[in-house]
Tab-separated table of C-alpha atoms in Angstrom:
chain	number	residue	atom	x	y	z
A	1239	UNK	CA	8.679	-7.100	8.979
A	1240	UNK	CA	10.345	-5.801	12.111
A	1241	UNK	CA	10.024	-2.197	13.105
A	1242	UNK	CA	13.003	-0.308	14.490
A	1243	UNK	CA	10.783	2.314	16.089
A	1244	UNK	CA	13.830	4.582	16.094
A	1245	UNK	CA	13.735	8.209	15.127
A	1246	UNK	CA	15.756	8.571	11.932
A	1247	UNK	CA	18.707	10.940	11.738
A	1248	UNK	CA	18.614	13.070	8.654
A	1249	UNK	CA	21.644	11.373	7.066
A	1250	UNK	CA	20.241	7.858	7.729
A	1251	UNK	CA	16.971	8.886	6.155
A	1252	UNK	CA	18.760	10.346	3.132
A	1253	UNK	CA	20.628	7.036	2.684
A	1254	UNK	CA	17.421	5.013	2.629
A	1255	UNK	CA	15.701	7.458	0.356
A	1256	UNK	CA	18.672	7.339	-2.021
A	1257	UNK	CA	18.454	3.535	-2.131
A	1258	UNK	CA	14.770	3.703	-3.144
A	1259	UNK	CA	15.355	6.408	-5.699
A	1260	UNK	CA	18.176	4.366	-7.215
A	1261	UNK	CA	15.974	1.255	-7.449
A	1262	UNK	CA	13.339	3.389	-9.117
A	1263	UNK	CA	15.759	4.781	-11.686
A	1264	UNK	CA	17.283	1.352	-12.417
A	1265	UNK	CA	13.843	-0.182	-12.950
A	1266	UNK	CA	12.957	2.631	-15.413
A	1267	UNK	CA	16.124	1.793	-17.403
A	1268	UNK	CA	15.428	-1.926	-17.216
A	1269	UNK	CA	18.857	-2.451	-15.649
A	1270	UNK	CA	18.238	-5.738	-13.855
A	1271	UNK	CA	21.980	-6.473	-13.354
A	1272	UNK	CA	22.327	-3.339	-11.183
A	1273	UNK	CA	18.993	-4.062	-9.485
A	1274	UNK	CA	20.214	-7.597	-8.574
A	1275	UNK	CA	23.253	-6.046	-6.933
A	1276	UNK	CA	20.942	-4.119	-4.585
A	1277	UNK	CA	19.054	-7.178	-3.421
A	1278	UNK	CA	20.192	-9.364	-0.509
A	1279	UNK	CA	21.021	-12.908	-1.510
A	1280	UNK	CA	18.311	-14.242	0.876
A	1281	UNK	CA	15.701	-11.606	0.216
A	1282	UNK	CA	11.984	-12.431	0.159
A	1283	UNK	CA	9.530	-10.612	-2.129
A	1284	UNK	CA	5.758	-11.051	-2.345
A	1285	UNK	CA	3.263	-10.065	-4.993
A	1286	UNK	CA	-0.017	-9.753	-3.115
A	1287	UNK	CA	-2.905	-11.289	-4.926
A	1288	UNK	CA	-4.384	-14.624	-5.767
A	1289	UNK	CA	-3.710	-17.117	-8.536
A	1290	UNK	CA	-5.126	-17.787	-11.112
A	1291	UNK	CA	-6.517	-14.219	-11.142
A	1292	UNK	CA	-2.996	-12.783	-11.070
A	1293	UNK	CA	-0.308	-15.086	-12.400
A	1294	UNK	CA	2.590	-13.453	-10.550
A	1295	UNK	CA	0.930	-13.589	-7.096
A	1296	UNK	CA	3.022	-15.366	-4.486
A	1297	UNK	CA	6.201	-15.274	-2.510
A	1298	UNK	CA	9.601	-15.350	-4.178
A	1299	UNK	CA	12.680	-16.445	-2.254
A	1300	UNK	CA	16.270	-15.357	-2.896
A	1301	UNK	CA	17.806	-12.774	-5.189
A	1302	UNK	CA	17.782	-15.004	-8.324
A	1303	UNK	CA	14.104	-15.896	-8.062
A	1304	UNK	CA	13.148	-12.270	-7.413
A	1305	UNK	CA	15.123	-10.871	-10.332
A	1306	UNK	CA	13.772	-13.672	-12.508
A	1307	UNK	CA	10.109	-12.752	-11.776
A	1308	UNK	CA	10.858	-9.051	-12.454
A	1309	UNK	CA	12.376	-9.977	-15.803
A	1310	UNK	CA	9.392	-12.189	-16.573
A	1311	UNK	CA	7.072	-9.228	-15.814
A	1312	UNK	CA	9.228	-6.998	-18.000
A	1313	UNK	CA	9.048	-9.433	-20.896
A	1314	UNK	CA	5.225	-9.275	-20.721
A	1315	UNK	CA	4.726	-5.619	-19.883
A	1316	UNK	CA	6.856	-2.621	-20.745
A	1317	UNK	CA	7.305	0.117	-18.130
A	1318	UNK	CA	6.991	3.361	-20.223
A	1319	UNK	CA	7.132	5.787	-17.340
A	1320	UNK	CA	6.914	5.926	-13.592
A	1321	UNK	CA	6.609	8.680	-10.989
A	1322	UNK	CA	7.113	8.486	-7.229
A	1323	UNK	CA	4.009	9.816	-5.443
A	1324	UNK	CA	4.866	9.143	-1.850
A	1325	UNK	CA	7.640	7.851	0.363
A	1326	UNK	CA	7.162	7.039	4.019
A	1327	UNK	CA	10.343	6.076	5.784
A	1328	UNK	CA	10.831	4.730	9.318
A	1329	UNK	CA	14.281	3.275	10.044
A	1330	UNK	CA	15.022	0.733	7.297
A	1331	UNK	CA	11.329	0.253	6.605
A	1332	UNK	CA	9.968	2.126	3.606
A	1333	UNK	CA	6.598	2.564	1.958
A	1334	UNK	CA	6.814	3.550	-1.710
A	1335	UNK	CA	3.934	4.671	-3.875
A	1336	UNK	CA	4.316	5.059	-7.598
A	1337	UNK	CA	2.159	5.783	-10.657
A	1338	UNK	CA	3.289	3.691	-13.610
A	1339	UNK	CA	2.471	3.797	-17.327
A	1340	UNK	CA	2.461	0.218	-18.584
A	1341	UNK	CA	2.082	-1.313	-22.031
A	1342	UNK	CA	1.478	-4.965	-22.761
A	1343	UNK	CA	4.029	-6.104	-25.324
A	1344	UNK	CA	1.569	-8.554	-26.893
A	1345	UNK	CA	-1.676	-6.635	-27.090
A	1346	UNK	CA	-0.133	-3.137	-27.229
A	1347	UNK	CA	-2.726	-2.003	-24.667
A	1348	UNK	CA	-1.549	0.791	-22.332
A	1349	UNK	CA	-2.707	1.682	-18.870
A	1350	UNK	CA	-1.732	4.021	-16.044
A	1351	UNK	CA	-1.919	2.400	-12.677
A	1352	UNK	CA	-0.582	2.754	-9.152
A	1353	UNK	CA	1.895	0.282	-7.791
A	1354	UNK	CA	2.538	0.286	-4.046
A	1355	UNK	CA	5.560	-1.360	-2.414
A	1356	UNK	CA	6.785	-1.764	1.104
A	1357	UNK	CA	10.550	-2.496	1.513
A	1358	UNK	CA	12.783	-3.482	4.397
A	1359	UNK	CA	16.500	-2.838	3.903
A	1360	UNK	CA	19.347	-4.556	5.712
A	1361	UNK	CA	22.954	-3.424	5.398
A	1362	UNK	CA	21.999	-1.275	2.409
A	1363	UNK	CA	20.360	-4.156	0.533
A	1364	UNK	CA	16.736	-4.918	-0.066
A	1365	UNK	CA	15.927	-7.718	2.368
A	1366	UNK	CA	12.140	-7.881	2.171
A	1367	UNK	CA	9.560	-6.496	-0.156
A	1368	UNK	CA	5.837	-6.713	-0.781
A	1369	UNK	CA	3.849	-5.220	-3.694
A	1370	UNK	CA	0.196	-4.490	-4.109
A	1371	UNK	CA	-1.307	-3.401	-7.425
A	1372	UNK	CA	-4.762	-3.558	-8.911
A	1373	UNK	CA	-4.529	-7.036	-10.341
A	1374	UNK	CA	-7.727	-6.609	-12.405
A	1375	UNK	CA	-6.304	-3.541	-14.087
A	1376	UNK	CA	-3.120	-5.419	-14.783
A	1377	UNK	CA	-4.939	-8.453	-16.216
A	1378	UNK	CA	-6.989	-6.143	-18.464
A	1379	UNK	CA	-3.812	-5.133	-20.265
A	1380	UNK	CA	-3.871	-8.587	-21.789
A	1381	UNK	CA	-7.369	-8.296	-23.205
A	1382	UNK	CA	-9.499	-5.227	-22.739
B	320	UNK	CA	16.578	24.028	24.069
B	321	UNK	CA	15.194	20.474	24.110
B	322	UNK	CA	17.660	17.675	24.707
B	323	UNK	CA	17.881	15.095	21.941
B	324	UNK	CA	16.626	12.465	24.497
B	325	UNK	CA	13.487	14.574	25.197
B	326	UNK	CA	12.923	15.172	21.460
B	327	UNK	CA	13.205	11.426	20.892
B	328	UNK	CA	10.646	10.729	23.614
B	329	UNK	CA	8.236	13.253	22.149
B	330	UNK	CA	8.667	11.684	18.712
B	331	UNK	CA	7.760	8.265	20.183
B	332	UNK	CA	4.719	9.747	21.878
B	333	UNK	CA	3.557	11.158	18.562
B	334	UNK	CA	4.224	7.832	16.834
B	335	UNK	CA	2.164	6.016	19.472
B	336	UNK	CA	-0.660	8.498	19.103
B	337	UNK	CA	-0.741	8.082	15.346
B	338	UNK	CA	-0.636	4.237	15.594
B	339	UNK	CA	-3.385	4.216	18.212
B	340	UNK	CA	-5.610	6.572	16.186
B	341	UNK	CA	-5.210	4.395	13.018
B	342	UNK	CA	-6.009	1.207	15.088
B	343	UNK	CA	-9.034	3.009	16.506
B	344	UNK	CA	-10.295	4.106	13.051
B	345	UNK	CA	-9.918	0.568	11.676
B	346	UNK	CA	-11.786	-0.829	14.719
B	347	UNK	CA	-14.638	1.682	14.329
B	348	UNK	CA	-14.829	1.050	10.558
B	349	UNK	CA	-14.984	-2.737	11.127
B	350	UNK	CA	-17.801	-2.220	13.631
B	351	UNK	CA	-19.722	0.339	11.544
B	352	UNK	CA	-19.407	2.987	14.226
B	353	UNK	CA	-19.206	5.814	11.777
B	354	UNK	CA	-20.215	8.727	14.033
B	355	UNK	CA	-17.428	7.854	16.471
B	356	UNK	CA	-14.997	7.507	13.575
B	357	UNK	CA	-15.802	11.017	12.393
B	358	UNK	CA	-14.288	12.525	15.518
B	359	UNK	CA	-10.788	11.488	14.249
B	360	UNK	CA	-11.127	13.368	10.917
B	361	UNK	CA	-10.127	16.948	10.245
B	362	UNK	CA	-13.042	18.988	8.769
B	363	UNK	CA	-11.223	19.299	5.462
B	364	UNK	CA	-10.055	15.674	5.310
B	365	UNK	CA	-9.833	14.010	1.867
B	366	UNK	CA	-9.965	10.300	1.308
B	367	UNK	CA	-9.224	8.578	-1.984
B	368	UNK	CA	-9.851	5.048	-3.134
B	369	UNK	CA	-7.440	4.012	-5.925
B	370	UNK	CA	-8.789	1.369	-8.270
B	371	UNK	CA	-10.240	0.637	-11.624
B	372	UNK	CA	-13.173	3.063	-11.732
B	373	UNK	CA	-15.281	1.064	-14.176
B	374	UNK	CA	-15.119	-2.006	-11.915
B	375	UNK	CA	-14.964	-0.401	-8.471
B	376	UNK	CA	-17.740	2.118	-7.829
B	377	UNK	CA	-16.012	3.565	-4.812
B	378	UNK	CA	-12.897	4.660	-6.726
B	379	UNK	CA	-12.332	8.408	-6.494
B	380	UNK	CA	-11.760	11.328	-4.115
B	381	UNK	CA	-14.064	12.148	-1.190
B	382	UNK	CA	-13.607	15.530	0.350
B	383	UNK	CA	-14.893	16.606	3.772
B	384	UNK	CA	-16.232	14.629	6.723
B	385	UNK	CA	-19.831	14.224	5.422
B	386	UNK	CA	-18.642	12.779	2.089
B	387	UNK	CA	-16.211	10.384	3.769
B	388	UNK	CA	-18.816	9.118	6.273
B	389	UNK	CA	-21.398	8.781	3.520
B	390	UNK	CA	-18.881	6.720	1.494
B	391	UNK	CA	-18.212	4.391	4.415
B	392	UNK	CA	-21.982	3.934	5.019
B	393	UNK	CA	-22.581	3.182	1.304
B	394	UNK	CA	-19.775	0.585	1.229
B	395	UNK	CA	-21.215	-0.921	4.395
B	396	UNK	CA	-24.567	-1.426	2.753
B	397	UNK	CA	-22.917	-3.603	0.082
B	398	UNK	CA	-20.050	-5.203	1.989
B	399	UNK	CA	-19.936	-6.400	5.578
B	400	UNK	CA	-16.522	-6.146	7.270
B	401	UNK	CA	-16.190	-9.362	9.308
B	402	UNK	CA	-12.676	-8.731	10.531
B	403	UNK	CA	-9.821	-6.268	10.047
B	404	UNK	CA	-6.289	-6.817	11.313
B	405	UNK	CA	-3.390	-4.389	11.030
B	406	UNK	CA	-0.316	-6.375	10.017
B	407	UNK	CA	2.260	-3.694	9.113
B	408	UNK	CA	2.804	-0.075	9.657
B	409	UNK	CA	5.412	2.573	8.717
B	410	UNK	CA	5.178	5.912	10.630
B	411	UNK	CA	7.173	8.879	9.531
B	412	UNK	CA	6.326	12.049	11.512
B	413	UNK	CA	2.730	12.933	10.670
B	414	UNK	CA	2.589	10.518	7.770
B	415	UNK	CA	1.962	6.810	7.901
B	416	UNK	CA	1.402	3.671	5.845
B	417	UNK	CA	-0.615	0.683	7.031
B	418	UNK	CA	-1.296	-2.742	5.638
B	419	UNK	CA	-4.314	-4.653	6.830
B	420	UNK	CA	-5.880	-8.057	6.219
B	421	UNK	CA	-9.677	-7.902	5.980
B	422	UNK	CA	-12.327	-10.610	5.913
B	423	UNK	CA	-15.436	-9.347	4.145
B	424	UNK	CA	-18.781	-10.649	2.985
B	425	UNK	CA	-20.903	-9.310	0.082
B	426	UNK	CA	-24.385	-8.751	1.441
B	427	UNK	CA	-25.951	-9.476	-1.989
B	428	UNK	CA	-24.118	-12.604	-3.151
B	429	UNK	CA	-23.173	-13.847	0.362
B	430	UNK	CA	-19.651	-14.478	-0.927
B	431	UNK	CA	-16.733	-14.100	1.487
B	432	UNK	CA	-13.156	-13.062	0.697
B	433	UNK	CA	-9.949	-12.312	2.598
B	434	UNK	CA	-7.624	-9.808	1.009
B	435	UNK	CA	-5.277	-6.929	1.796
B	436	UNK	CA	-6.090	-3.197	1.856
B	437	UNK	CA	-3.170	-0.744	1.960
B	438	UNK	CA	-3.656	2.826	3.322
B	439	UNK	CA	-1.564	5.956	3.540
B	440	UNK	CA	-2.324	8.572	6.148
B	441	UNK	CA	-1.595	12.243	6.817
B	442	UNK	CA	-2.231	13.821	10.220
B	443	UNK	CA	-2.423	17.410	11.531
B	444	UNK	CA	-2.805	18.098	15.244
B	445	UNK	CA	-3.777	14.475	15.836
B	446	UNK	CA	-6.540	14.391	13.274
B	447	UNK	CA	-6.507	12.681	9.818
B	448	UNK	CA	-6.281	15.155	6.952
B	449	UNK	CA	-5.782	12.687	4.083
B	450	UNK	CA	-5.927	8.985	3.429
B	451	UNK	CA	-5.380	7.080	0.176
B	452	UNK	CA	-6.473	3.460	-0.021
B	453	UNK	CA	-5.450	0.810	-2.565
B	454	UNK	CA	-7.902	-1.989	-2.948
B	455	UNK	CA	-7.360	-4.798	-5.458
B	456	UNK	CA	-10.512	-4.525	-7.578
B	457	UNK	CA	-9.889	-8.112	-8.604
B	458	UNK	CA	-10.797	-9.017	-4.985
B	459	UNK	CA	-13.911	-6.796	-5.174
B	460	UNK	CA	-14.949	-8.479	-8.422
B	461	UNK	CA	-14.623	-11.941	-6.822
B	462	UNK	CA	-17.190	-10.922	-4.163
B	463	UNK	CA	-19.728	-10.032	-6.816
B	464	UNK	CA	-19.488	-13.058	-9.088
């Protein structure tokens, strides 16, 4: 990801923060149609981790593929609640730390875990993203 | 009154200082130079490792320089850091996020693994006051098996 290195003006910073807050609210509502509208057609998103230990690990190319993997995740695990713990913003580059309450739709197991994202926006759309979570904690939702 | 150009230059200086300090801490950590690393920590610094506590014995909060250095030394007894490379950073005033790729080896099993560690940082007067680290405990478990 490229760094702008520029000092953000307050209004530019507010714009980027509003985009992240909106993505967060839409994800809580499960509104994937509106989320898709905030993703660049050629965006790239990576789930950090290693297969087969974490089935979603890998790089996803393009809006459709990214939305598809988020829907697949949502069909497996319900997001019951989420809270933003930290936002670090430099230009269009954002680090986003959240605590999520997740429930596996099959096993019914619940867990609270942190999910960390780093985003890069271009022209108001999500152009690049990368996510790190504790994959062992995630996998344990399937079978404690 | 400072000109906006001057203010911008000062912000860049601060940014460079923060980036250099984080690079230095990672370098000292990778080379097990813990006494030198201590100089970059505020006396009341708090470090936290996020992770599944039952599977990751280092998960939790460590408050104060002695506790943080003791933690690093304990981890170093079990895991050897072979390489640490900073691949991404976001710096926002006195707060920062970094992403690094590490190559590690478990001293007991001899197993090696490459994985990512993500860190957040808070600074005050050039010293680290807080850092939170997210480690995938799945990667830690692979080292032990």
